[in-house]
Short mmCIF file of C-alpha atoms and ligand atoms in Angstrom, two decimals:
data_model
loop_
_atom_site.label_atom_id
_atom_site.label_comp_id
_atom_site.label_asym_id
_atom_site.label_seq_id
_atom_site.Cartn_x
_atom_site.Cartn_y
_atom_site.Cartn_z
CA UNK A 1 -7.90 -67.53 27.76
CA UNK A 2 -7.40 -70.60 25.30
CA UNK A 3 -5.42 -69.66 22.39
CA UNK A 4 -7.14 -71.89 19.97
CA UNK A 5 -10.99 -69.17 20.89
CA UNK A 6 -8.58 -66.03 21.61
CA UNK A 7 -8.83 -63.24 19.49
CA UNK A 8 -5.13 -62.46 19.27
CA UNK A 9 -4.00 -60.48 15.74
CA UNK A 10 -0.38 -61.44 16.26
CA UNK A 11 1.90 -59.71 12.92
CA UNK A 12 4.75 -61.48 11.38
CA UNK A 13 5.08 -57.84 9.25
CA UNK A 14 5.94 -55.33 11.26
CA UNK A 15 5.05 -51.94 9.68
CA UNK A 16 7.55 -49.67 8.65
CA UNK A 17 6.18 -46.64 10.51
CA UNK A 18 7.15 -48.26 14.22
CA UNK A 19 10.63 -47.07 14.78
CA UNK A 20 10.82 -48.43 18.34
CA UNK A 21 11.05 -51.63 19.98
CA UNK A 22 7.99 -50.91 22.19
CA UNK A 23 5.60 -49.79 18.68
CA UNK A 24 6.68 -53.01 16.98
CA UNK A 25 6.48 -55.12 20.16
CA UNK A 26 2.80 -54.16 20.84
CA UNK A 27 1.48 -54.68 16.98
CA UNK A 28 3.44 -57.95 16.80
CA UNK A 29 2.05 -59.19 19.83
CA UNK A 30 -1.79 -57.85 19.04
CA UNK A 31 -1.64 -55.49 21.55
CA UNK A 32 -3.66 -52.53 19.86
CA UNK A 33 -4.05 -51.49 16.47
CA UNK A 34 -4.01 -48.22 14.49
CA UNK A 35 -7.12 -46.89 13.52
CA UNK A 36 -6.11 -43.20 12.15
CA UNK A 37 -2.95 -41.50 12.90
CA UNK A 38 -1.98 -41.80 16.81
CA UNK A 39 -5.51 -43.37 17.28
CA UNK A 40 -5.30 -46.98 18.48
CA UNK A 41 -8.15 -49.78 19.43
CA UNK A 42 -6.85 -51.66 22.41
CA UNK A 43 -7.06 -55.88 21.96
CA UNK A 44 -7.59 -57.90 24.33
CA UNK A 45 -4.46 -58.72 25.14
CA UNK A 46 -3.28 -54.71 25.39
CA UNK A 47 -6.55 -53.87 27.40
CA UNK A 48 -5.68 -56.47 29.99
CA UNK A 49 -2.37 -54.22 30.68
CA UNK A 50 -3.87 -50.97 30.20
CA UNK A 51 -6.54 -52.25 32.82
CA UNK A 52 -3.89 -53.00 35.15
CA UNK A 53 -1.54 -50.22 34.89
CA UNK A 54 -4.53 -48.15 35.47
CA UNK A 55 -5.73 -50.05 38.67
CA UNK A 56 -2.35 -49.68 40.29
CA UNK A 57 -2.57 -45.85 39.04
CA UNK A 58 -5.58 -46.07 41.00
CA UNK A 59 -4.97 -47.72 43.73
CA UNK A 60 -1.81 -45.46 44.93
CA UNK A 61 -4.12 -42.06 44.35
CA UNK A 62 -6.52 -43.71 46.55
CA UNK A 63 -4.06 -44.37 48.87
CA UNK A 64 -2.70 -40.85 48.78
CA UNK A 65 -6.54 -39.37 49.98
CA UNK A 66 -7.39 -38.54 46.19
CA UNK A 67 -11.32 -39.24 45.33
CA UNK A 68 -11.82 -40.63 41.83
CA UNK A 69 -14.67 -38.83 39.73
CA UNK A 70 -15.09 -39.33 36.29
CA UNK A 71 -15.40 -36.11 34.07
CA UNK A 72 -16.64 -36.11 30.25
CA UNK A 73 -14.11 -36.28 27.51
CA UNK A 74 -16.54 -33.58 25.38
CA UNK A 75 -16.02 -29.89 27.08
CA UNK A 76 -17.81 -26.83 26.24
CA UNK A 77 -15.44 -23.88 24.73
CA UNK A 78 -17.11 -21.47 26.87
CA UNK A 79 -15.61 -22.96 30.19
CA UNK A 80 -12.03 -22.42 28.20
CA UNK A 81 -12.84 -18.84 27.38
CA UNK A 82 -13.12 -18.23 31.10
CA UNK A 83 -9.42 -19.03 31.41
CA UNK A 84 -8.08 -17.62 28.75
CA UNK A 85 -6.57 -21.05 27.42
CA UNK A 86 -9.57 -21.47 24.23
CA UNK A 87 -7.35 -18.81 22.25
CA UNK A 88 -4.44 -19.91 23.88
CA UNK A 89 -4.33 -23.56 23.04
CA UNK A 90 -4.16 -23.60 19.53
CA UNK A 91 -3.46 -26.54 17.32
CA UNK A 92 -3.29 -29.29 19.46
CA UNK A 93 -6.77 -28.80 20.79
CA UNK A 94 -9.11 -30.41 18.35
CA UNK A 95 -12.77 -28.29 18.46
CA UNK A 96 -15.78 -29.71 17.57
CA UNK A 97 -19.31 -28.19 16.40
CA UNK A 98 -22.54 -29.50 18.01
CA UNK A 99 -25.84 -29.12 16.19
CA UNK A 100 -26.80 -26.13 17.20
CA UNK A 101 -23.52 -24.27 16.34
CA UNK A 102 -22.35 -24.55 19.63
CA UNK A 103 -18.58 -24.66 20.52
CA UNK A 104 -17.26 -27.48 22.14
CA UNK A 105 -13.52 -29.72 22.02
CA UNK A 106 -11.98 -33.09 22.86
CA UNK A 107 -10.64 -32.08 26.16
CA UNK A 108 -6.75 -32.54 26.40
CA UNK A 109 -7.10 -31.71 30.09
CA UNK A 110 -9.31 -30.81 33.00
CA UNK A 111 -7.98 -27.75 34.69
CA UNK A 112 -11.29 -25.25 34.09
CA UNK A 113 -13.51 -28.25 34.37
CA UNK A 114 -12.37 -29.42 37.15
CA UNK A 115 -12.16 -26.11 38.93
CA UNK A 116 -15.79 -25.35 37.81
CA UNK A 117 -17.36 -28.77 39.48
CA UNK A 118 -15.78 -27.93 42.81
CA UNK A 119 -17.08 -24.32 42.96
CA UNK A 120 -20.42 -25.71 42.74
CA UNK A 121 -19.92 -27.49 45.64
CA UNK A 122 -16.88 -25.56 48.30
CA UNK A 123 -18.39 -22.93 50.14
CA UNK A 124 -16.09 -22.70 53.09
CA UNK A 125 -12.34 -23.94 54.27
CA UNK A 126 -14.16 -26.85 55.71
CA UNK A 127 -14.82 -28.37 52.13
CA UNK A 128 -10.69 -28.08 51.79
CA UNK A 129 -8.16 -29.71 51.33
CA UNK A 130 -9.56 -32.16 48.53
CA UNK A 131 -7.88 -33.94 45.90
CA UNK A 132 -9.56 -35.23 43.16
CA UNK A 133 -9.27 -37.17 40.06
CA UNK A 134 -9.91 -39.06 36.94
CA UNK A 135 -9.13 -41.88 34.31
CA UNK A 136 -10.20 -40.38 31.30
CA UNK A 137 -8.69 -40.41 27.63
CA UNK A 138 -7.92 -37.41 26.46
CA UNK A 139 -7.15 -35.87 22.64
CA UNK A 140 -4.22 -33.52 22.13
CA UNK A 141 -3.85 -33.06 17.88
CA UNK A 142 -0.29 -33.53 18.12
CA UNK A 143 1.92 -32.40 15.14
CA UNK A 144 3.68 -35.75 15.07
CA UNK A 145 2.53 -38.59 16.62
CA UNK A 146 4.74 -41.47 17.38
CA UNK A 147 6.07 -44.47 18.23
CA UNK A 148 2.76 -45.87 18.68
CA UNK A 149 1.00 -45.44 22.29
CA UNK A 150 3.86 -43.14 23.43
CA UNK A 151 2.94 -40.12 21.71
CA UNK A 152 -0.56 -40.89 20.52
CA UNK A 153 -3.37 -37.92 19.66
CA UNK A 154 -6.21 -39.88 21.90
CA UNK A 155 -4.28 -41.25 25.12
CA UNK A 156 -5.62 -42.39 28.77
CA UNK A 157 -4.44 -39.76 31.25
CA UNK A 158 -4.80 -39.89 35.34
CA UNK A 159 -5.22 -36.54 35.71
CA UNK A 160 -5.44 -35.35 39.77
CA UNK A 161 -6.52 -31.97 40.76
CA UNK A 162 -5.78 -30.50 44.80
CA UNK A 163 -7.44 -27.63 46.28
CA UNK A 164 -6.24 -26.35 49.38
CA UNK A 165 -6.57 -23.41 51.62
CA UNK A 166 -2.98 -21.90 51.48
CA UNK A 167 0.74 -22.59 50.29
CA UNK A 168 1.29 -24.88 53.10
CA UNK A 169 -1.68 -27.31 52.38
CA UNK A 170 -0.64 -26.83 49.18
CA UNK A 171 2.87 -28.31 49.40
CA UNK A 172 1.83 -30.72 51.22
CA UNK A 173 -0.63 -32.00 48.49
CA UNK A 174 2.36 -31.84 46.15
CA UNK A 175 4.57 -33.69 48.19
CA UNK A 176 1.62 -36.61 48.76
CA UNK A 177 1.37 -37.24 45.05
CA UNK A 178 5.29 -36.90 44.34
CA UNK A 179 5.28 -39.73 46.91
CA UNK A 180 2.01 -41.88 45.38
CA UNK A 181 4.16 -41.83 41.50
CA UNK A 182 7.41 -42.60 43.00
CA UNK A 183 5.22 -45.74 44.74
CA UNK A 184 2.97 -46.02 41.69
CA UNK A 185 6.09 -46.72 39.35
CA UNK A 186 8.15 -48.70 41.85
CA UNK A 187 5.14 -51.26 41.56
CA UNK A 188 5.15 -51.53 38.20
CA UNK A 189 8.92 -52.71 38.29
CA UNK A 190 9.86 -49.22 36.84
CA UNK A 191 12.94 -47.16 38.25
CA UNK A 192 11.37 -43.48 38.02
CA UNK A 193 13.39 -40.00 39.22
CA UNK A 194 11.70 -37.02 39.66
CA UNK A 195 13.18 -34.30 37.47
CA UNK A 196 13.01 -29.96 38.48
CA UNK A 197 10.84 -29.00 35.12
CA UNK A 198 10.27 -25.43 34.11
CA UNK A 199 6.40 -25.21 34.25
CA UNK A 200 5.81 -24.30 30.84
CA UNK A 201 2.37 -23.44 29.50
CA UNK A 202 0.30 -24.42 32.70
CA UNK A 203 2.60 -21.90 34.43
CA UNK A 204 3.21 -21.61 38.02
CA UNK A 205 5.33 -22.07 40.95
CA UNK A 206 6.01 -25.72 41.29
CA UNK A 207 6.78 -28.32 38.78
CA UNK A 208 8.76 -31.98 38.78
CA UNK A 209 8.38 -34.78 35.84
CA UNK A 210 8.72 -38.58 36.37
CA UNK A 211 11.42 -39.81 34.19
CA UNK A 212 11.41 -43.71 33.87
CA UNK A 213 15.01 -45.02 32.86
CA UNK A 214 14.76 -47.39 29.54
CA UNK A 215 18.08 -47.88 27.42
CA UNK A 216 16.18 -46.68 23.95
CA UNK A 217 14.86 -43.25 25.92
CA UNK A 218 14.50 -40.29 24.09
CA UNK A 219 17.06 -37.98 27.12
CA UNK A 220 19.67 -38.71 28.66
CA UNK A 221 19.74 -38.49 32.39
CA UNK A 222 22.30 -38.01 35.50
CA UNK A 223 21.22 -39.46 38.48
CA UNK A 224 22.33 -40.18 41.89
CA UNK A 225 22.29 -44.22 42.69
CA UNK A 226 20.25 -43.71 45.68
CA UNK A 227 17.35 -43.53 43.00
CA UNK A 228 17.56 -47.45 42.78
CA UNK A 229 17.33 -47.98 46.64
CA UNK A 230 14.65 -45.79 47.68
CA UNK A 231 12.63 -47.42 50.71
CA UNK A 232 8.83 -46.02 50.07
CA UNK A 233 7.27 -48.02 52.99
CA UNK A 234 3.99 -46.88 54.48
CA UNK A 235 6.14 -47.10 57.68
CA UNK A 236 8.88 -45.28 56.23
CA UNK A 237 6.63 -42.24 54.99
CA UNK A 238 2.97 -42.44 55.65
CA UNK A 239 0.66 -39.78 54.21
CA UNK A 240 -1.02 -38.77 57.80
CA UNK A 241 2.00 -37.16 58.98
CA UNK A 242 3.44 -33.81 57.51
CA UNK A 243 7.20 -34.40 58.37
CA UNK A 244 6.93 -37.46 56.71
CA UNK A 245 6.29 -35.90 53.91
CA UNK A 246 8.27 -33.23 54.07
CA UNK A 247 11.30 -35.80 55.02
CA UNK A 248 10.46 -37.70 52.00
CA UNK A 249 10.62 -34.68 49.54
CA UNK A 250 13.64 -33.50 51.20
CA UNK A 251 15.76 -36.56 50.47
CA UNK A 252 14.01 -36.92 46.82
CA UNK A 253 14.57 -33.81 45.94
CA UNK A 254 18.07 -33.58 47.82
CA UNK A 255 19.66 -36.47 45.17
CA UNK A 256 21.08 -35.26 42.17
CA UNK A 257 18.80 -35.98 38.96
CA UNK A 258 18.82 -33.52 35.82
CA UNK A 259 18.16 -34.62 31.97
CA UNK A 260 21.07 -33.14 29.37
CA UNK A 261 19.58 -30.08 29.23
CA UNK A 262 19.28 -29.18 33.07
CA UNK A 263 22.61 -30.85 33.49
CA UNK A 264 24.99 -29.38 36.03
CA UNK A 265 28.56 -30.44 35.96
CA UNK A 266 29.13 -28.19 39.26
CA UNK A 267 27.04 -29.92 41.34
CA UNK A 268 27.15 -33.50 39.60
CA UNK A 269 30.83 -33.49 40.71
CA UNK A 270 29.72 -33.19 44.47
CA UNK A 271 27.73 -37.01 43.86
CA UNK A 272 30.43 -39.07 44.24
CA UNK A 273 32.27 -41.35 41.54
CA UNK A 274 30.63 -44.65 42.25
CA UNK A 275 27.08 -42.88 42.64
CA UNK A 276 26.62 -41.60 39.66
CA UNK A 277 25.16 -42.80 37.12
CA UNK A 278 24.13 -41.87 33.86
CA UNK A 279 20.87 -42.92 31.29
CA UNK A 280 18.14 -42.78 29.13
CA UNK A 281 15.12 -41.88 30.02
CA UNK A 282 10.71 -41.41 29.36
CA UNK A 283 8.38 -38.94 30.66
CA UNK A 284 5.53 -40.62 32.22
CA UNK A 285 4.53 -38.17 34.48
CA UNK A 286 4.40 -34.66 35.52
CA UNK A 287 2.95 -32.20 38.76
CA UNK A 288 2.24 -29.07 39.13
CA UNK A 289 1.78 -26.34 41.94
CA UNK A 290 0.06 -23.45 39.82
CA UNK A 291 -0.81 -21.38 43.31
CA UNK A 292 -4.48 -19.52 42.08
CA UNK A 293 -4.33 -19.45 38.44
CA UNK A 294 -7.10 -21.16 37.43
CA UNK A 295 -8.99 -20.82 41.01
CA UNK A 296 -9.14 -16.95 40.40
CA UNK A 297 -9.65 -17.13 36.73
CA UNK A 298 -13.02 -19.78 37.43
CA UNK A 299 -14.04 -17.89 40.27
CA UNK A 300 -13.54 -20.46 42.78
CA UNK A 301 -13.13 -18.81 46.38
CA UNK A 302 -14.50 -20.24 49.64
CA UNK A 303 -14.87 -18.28 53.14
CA UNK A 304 -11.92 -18.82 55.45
CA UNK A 305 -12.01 -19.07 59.15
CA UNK A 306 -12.62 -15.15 59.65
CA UNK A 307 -15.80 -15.57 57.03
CA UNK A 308 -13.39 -13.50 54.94
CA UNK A 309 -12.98 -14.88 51.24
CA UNK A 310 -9.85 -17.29 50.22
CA UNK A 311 -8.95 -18.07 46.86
CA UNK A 312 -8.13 -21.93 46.81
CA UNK A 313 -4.04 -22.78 45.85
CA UNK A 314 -4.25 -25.61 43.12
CA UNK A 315 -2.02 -28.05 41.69
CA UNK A 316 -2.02 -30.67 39.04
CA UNK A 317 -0.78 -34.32 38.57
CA UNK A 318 -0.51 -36.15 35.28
CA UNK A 319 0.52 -39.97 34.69
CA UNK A 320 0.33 -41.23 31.05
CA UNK A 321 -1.43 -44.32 31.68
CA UNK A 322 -1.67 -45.63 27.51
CA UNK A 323 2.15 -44.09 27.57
CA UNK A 324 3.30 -46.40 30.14
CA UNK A 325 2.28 -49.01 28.63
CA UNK A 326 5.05 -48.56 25.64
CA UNK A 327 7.73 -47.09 28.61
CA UNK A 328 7.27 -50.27 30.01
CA UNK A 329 8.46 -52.55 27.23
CA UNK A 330 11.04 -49.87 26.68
CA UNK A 331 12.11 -50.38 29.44
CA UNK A 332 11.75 -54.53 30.06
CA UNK A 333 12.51 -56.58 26.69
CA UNK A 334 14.74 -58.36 24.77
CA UNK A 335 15.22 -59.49 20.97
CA UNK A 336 12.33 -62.57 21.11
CA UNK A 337 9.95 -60.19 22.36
CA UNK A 338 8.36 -58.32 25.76
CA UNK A 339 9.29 -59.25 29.27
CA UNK A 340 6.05 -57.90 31.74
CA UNK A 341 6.98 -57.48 35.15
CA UNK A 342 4.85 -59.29 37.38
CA UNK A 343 2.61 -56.30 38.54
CA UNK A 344 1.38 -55.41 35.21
CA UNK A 345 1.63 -58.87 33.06
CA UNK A 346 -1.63 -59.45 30.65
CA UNK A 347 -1.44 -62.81 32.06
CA UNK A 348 0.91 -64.49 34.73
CA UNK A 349 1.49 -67.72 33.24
CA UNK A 350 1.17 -69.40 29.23
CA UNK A 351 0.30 -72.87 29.53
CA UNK A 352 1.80 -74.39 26.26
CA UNK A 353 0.58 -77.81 25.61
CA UNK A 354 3.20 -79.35 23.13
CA UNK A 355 0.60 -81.97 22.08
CA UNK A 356 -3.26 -81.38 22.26
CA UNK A 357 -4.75 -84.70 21.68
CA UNK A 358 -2.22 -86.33 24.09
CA UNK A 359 -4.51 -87.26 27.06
CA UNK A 360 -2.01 -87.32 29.43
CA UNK A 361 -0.78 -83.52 28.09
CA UNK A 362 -4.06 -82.23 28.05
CA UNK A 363 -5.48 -83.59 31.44
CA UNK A 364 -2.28 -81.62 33.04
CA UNK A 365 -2.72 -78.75 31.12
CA UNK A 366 -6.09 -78.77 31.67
CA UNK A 367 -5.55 -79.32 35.43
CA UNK A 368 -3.05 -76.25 35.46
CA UNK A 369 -4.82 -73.77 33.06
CA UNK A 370 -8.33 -74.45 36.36
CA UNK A 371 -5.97 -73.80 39.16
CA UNK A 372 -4.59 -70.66 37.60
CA UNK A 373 -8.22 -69.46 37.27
CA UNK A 374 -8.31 -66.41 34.69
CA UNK A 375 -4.79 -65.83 35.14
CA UNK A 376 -3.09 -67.84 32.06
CA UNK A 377 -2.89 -68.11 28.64
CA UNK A 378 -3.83 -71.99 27.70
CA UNK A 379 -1.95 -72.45 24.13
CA UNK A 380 -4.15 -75.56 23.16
CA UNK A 381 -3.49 -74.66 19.77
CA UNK A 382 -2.90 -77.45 17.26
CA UNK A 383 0.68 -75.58 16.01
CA UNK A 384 4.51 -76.52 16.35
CA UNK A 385 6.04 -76.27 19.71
CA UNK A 386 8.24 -73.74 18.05
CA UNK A 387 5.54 -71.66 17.44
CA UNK A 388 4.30 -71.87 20.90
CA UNK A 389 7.69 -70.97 22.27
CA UNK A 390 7.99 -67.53 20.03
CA UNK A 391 4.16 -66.56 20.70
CA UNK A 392 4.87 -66.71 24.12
CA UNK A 393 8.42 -64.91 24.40
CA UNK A 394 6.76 -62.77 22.47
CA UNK A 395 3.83 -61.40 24.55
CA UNK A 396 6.59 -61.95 27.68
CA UNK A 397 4.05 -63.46 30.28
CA UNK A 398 6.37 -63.63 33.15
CA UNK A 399 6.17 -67.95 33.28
CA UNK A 400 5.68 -70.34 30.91
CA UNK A 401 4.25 -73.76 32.56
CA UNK A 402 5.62 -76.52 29.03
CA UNK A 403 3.84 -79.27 29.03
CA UNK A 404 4.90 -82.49 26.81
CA UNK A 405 3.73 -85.61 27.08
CA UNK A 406 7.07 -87.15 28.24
CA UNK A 407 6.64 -84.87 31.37
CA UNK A 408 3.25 -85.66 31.72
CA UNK A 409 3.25 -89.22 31.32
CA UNK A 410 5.13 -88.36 35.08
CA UNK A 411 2.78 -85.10 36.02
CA UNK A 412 6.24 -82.97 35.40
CA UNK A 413 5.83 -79.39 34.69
CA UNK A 414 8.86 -77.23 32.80
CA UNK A 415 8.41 -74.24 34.06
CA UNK A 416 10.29 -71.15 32.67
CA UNK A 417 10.91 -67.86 33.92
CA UNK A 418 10.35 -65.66 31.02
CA UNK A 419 13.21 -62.74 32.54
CA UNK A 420 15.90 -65.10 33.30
CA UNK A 421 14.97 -67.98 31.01
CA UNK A 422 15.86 -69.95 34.22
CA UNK A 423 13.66 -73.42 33.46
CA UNK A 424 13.52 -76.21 36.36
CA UNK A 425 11.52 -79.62 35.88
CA UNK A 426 8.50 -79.69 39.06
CA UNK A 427 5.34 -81.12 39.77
CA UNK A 428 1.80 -79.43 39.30
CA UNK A 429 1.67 -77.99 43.04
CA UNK A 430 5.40 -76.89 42.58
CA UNK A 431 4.35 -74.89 39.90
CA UNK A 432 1.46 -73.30 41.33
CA UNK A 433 3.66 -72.22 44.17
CA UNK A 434 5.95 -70.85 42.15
CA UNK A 435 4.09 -68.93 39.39
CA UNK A 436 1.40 -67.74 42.19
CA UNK A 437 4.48 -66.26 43.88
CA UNK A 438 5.42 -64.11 41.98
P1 ATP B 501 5.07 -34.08 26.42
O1 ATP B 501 6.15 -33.09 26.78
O2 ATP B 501 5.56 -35.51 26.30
O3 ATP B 501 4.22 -33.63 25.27
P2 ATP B 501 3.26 -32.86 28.25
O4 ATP B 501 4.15 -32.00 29.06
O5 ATP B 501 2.47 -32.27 27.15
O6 ATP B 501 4.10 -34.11 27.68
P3 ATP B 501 1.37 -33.22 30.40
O7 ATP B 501 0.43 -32.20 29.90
O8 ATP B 501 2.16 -32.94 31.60
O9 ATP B 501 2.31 -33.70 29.21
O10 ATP B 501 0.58 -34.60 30.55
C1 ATP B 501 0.82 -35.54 31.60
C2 ATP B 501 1.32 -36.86 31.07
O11 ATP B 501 0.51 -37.34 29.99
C3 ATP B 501 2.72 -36.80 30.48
O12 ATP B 501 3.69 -36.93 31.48
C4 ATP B 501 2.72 -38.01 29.56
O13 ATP B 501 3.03 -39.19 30.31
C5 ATP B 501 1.29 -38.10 29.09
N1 ATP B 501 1.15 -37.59 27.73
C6 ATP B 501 1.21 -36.30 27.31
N2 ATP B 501 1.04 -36.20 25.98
C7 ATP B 501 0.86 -37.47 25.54
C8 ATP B 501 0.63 -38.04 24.25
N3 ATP B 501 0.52 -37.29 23.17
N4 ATP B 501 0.49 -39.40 24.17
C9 ATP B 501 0.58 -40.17 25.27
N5 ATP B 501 0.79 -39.69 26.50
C10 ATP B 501 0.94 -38.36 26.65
MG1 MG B 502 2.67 -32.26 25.10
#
């Protein structure tokens, strides 16, 4: 992307309704803006992020044996009614008239849908286990919504939904995608602990949220240090094998975590002094094991072994995909401006040509800006170098290739490290290595 064709709405005014660094960092940077309250239009620049947390997202469900399907973002109230959540819902659950009088909402999650695609299609415990899921924004009406993407009405959800034959299959399914979010958020550079939760209005047996830790967090957690050294490997854990699964949830599950409210001085005493550790956290995610309530409610049973009837156990898995996005920069910033790990960066490298019209400058640049192929940022913009440097500690692409014509005069690179602000002097190929790296 050139800079000088990009459409990039950076603000030097930051609006006095984002209270947190991650709100201000995204407008400033021309990440999204609001359209109504909690309703934001993704830039260019934020839908290159949201693209990739969602891939990653993707790629670990995938990995995990869930099937992605894509479900409407328009429900009918009727499919509701059947489970007794169209009443229960209430406020947060904005419902729409079509033109023929007809009920319908702006889904703010899939449970009864969901549940009513795959009874059209199960007959028998052959068609089970099966995990599936979707991308899809959702709309919850919330009563406050805040600090920007975090709490927003519309918002991109993964939502996963498992089906299996009996508590077993069922557990296992919930261990699989405790293990693909623990992996999921270790790629993105984020340190996530899996907290007991009380299931709340989705009700059931089973329930764990995915606390990321960020020092401006909204609750405080305990935590046992092991948290920072998991080992996920596909070798260490893969998804074929039960016990591996069952040896992953038992160590996860066996290290102390607990937000202030769930806090246990009893048993936090029995983590030892230099383990424990204590700090803010974000929800980002959240499973379920729910057992039948929704497969009886639907109507969903499928004929066992013995032709006799089974009703399927479910569970659901939530990430906040547009949520991350602002847990991320919670988490990873500093006062110039956002600092993207690697996995998720809009782009890996800003090119920042301190003199367009310089040949030499621009023929490096130029040179540069081709080998990184649609990976960079190419500030060929006519401003001050100062300018240049803020703009791109700002958006925190994780290099900075600084080209000058002193430097190029010599085909010398400064390359920075946006985290460490580490900068060393190198030639074009140097840089390439480096920044393709990592
Ligand atoms: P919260 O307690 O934050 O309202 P929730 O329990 O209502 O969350 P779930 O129904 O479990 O959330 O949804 C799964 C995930 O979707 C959450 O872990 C969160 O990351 C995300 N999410 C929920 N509500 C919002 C929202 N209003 N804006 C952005 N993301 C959200
Ligand atoms: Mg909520």
């Amino acid at each position: 992307m050139r800079l000088s064709r990009a459409f990039l709405p950076t603000l030097k005014e930051i609006p006095a309704e984002a209270a947190i660094a991650s709100h201000k960092l995204m407008l400033r940077a021309g990440m999204i803006r609001q359209t109504s309250a909690g309703i934001y239009a993704w830039l260019p620049l934020g839908l290159r992020v949201l693209k990739k947390v969602e891939q990653i997202v993707r790629e670990e469900q995938d990995a995990a044996g869930a099937q992605e399907i894509l479900m409407p973002t328009i429900q009918s109230a009727d499919l509701w009614r059947q489970s007794g959540r169209y009443d229960d819902y209430g406020k947060e659950m904005l419902r729409i008239r079509d033109r023929h009088d007809r009920e319908m909402l702006f889904g703010p999650t899939n449970e009864e849908m969901v549940t009513d695609i795959f009874k059209g299609y199960a007959k028998s415990y052959r068609d089970l286990p099966r995990n599936l899921y979707h991308i899809q924004w959702k709309f919850r009406d919330e009563v406050r919504p805040r600090f920007g993407v975090m709490r927003g009405r519309e918002f991109l959800m993964k939502d996963a939904y498992s089906f299996d034959m009996d508590v077993e299959g069922a557990t296992r399914s919930y261990r699989a995608m405790m293990l693909a979010y623990m992996r999921t958020f270790q790629r993105m550079g984020l340190r996530a602990v899996p907290m007991r939760a009380d299931t709340g209005p989705i009700g059931g047996n089973l329930s764990h949220e995915f606390i990321i830790l960020a020092p401006t967090g909204e609750s405080t957690v305990f935590y046992d240090a092991a948290f920072e050294e998991l080992k996920l490997s596909h070798a260490d854990y893969s998804y074929e094998k039960p016990e591996d699964l069952e040896n992953f949830f038992s160590q996860v599950t066996g290290l102390y975590a607990a937000t202030d409210e769930m806090h246990d001085e009893a048993a936090w005493t029995q983590v030892s002094a230099d383990r424990q550790r204590e700090g803010k956290g974000i929800e980002v995610g959240h499973i379920f094991f729910f057992g039948t309530k929704y497969s009886e409610k639907m109507g969903l049973t499928v004929a066992g072994p013995d032709g006799q009837p089974v009703v399927p156990q479910m569970g659901s898995y939530g990430i906040g995909v547009s949520r991350l996005l602002g847990a991320i920069i919670e988490a990873s910033h500093d006062e110039a401006g956002i600092i993207w790990p690697d996995a998720v960066a809009p782009f890996r490298c800003a090119i920042l040509n301190l003199k367009p019209g310089d040949l030499a400058t621009d023929a490096l640049s130029e040179k540069l800006y081709a080998a990184l192929g649609g990976d960079a940022v190419y500030d060929d913009r006519p401003d001050r170098a100062g300018v240049k440097f803020n703009d791109a500690d700002l958006a925190g692409y994780p290099w900075q290739a600084i080209i000058g014509p002193r430097g190029a005069a010599n085909e010398k690179i400064e390359l920075k490290r946006r985290a460490t602000g580490e900068r060393a002097e190198v030639s074009l190929e140097e840089a390439l290595h480096r920044i393709m790296a990592g």
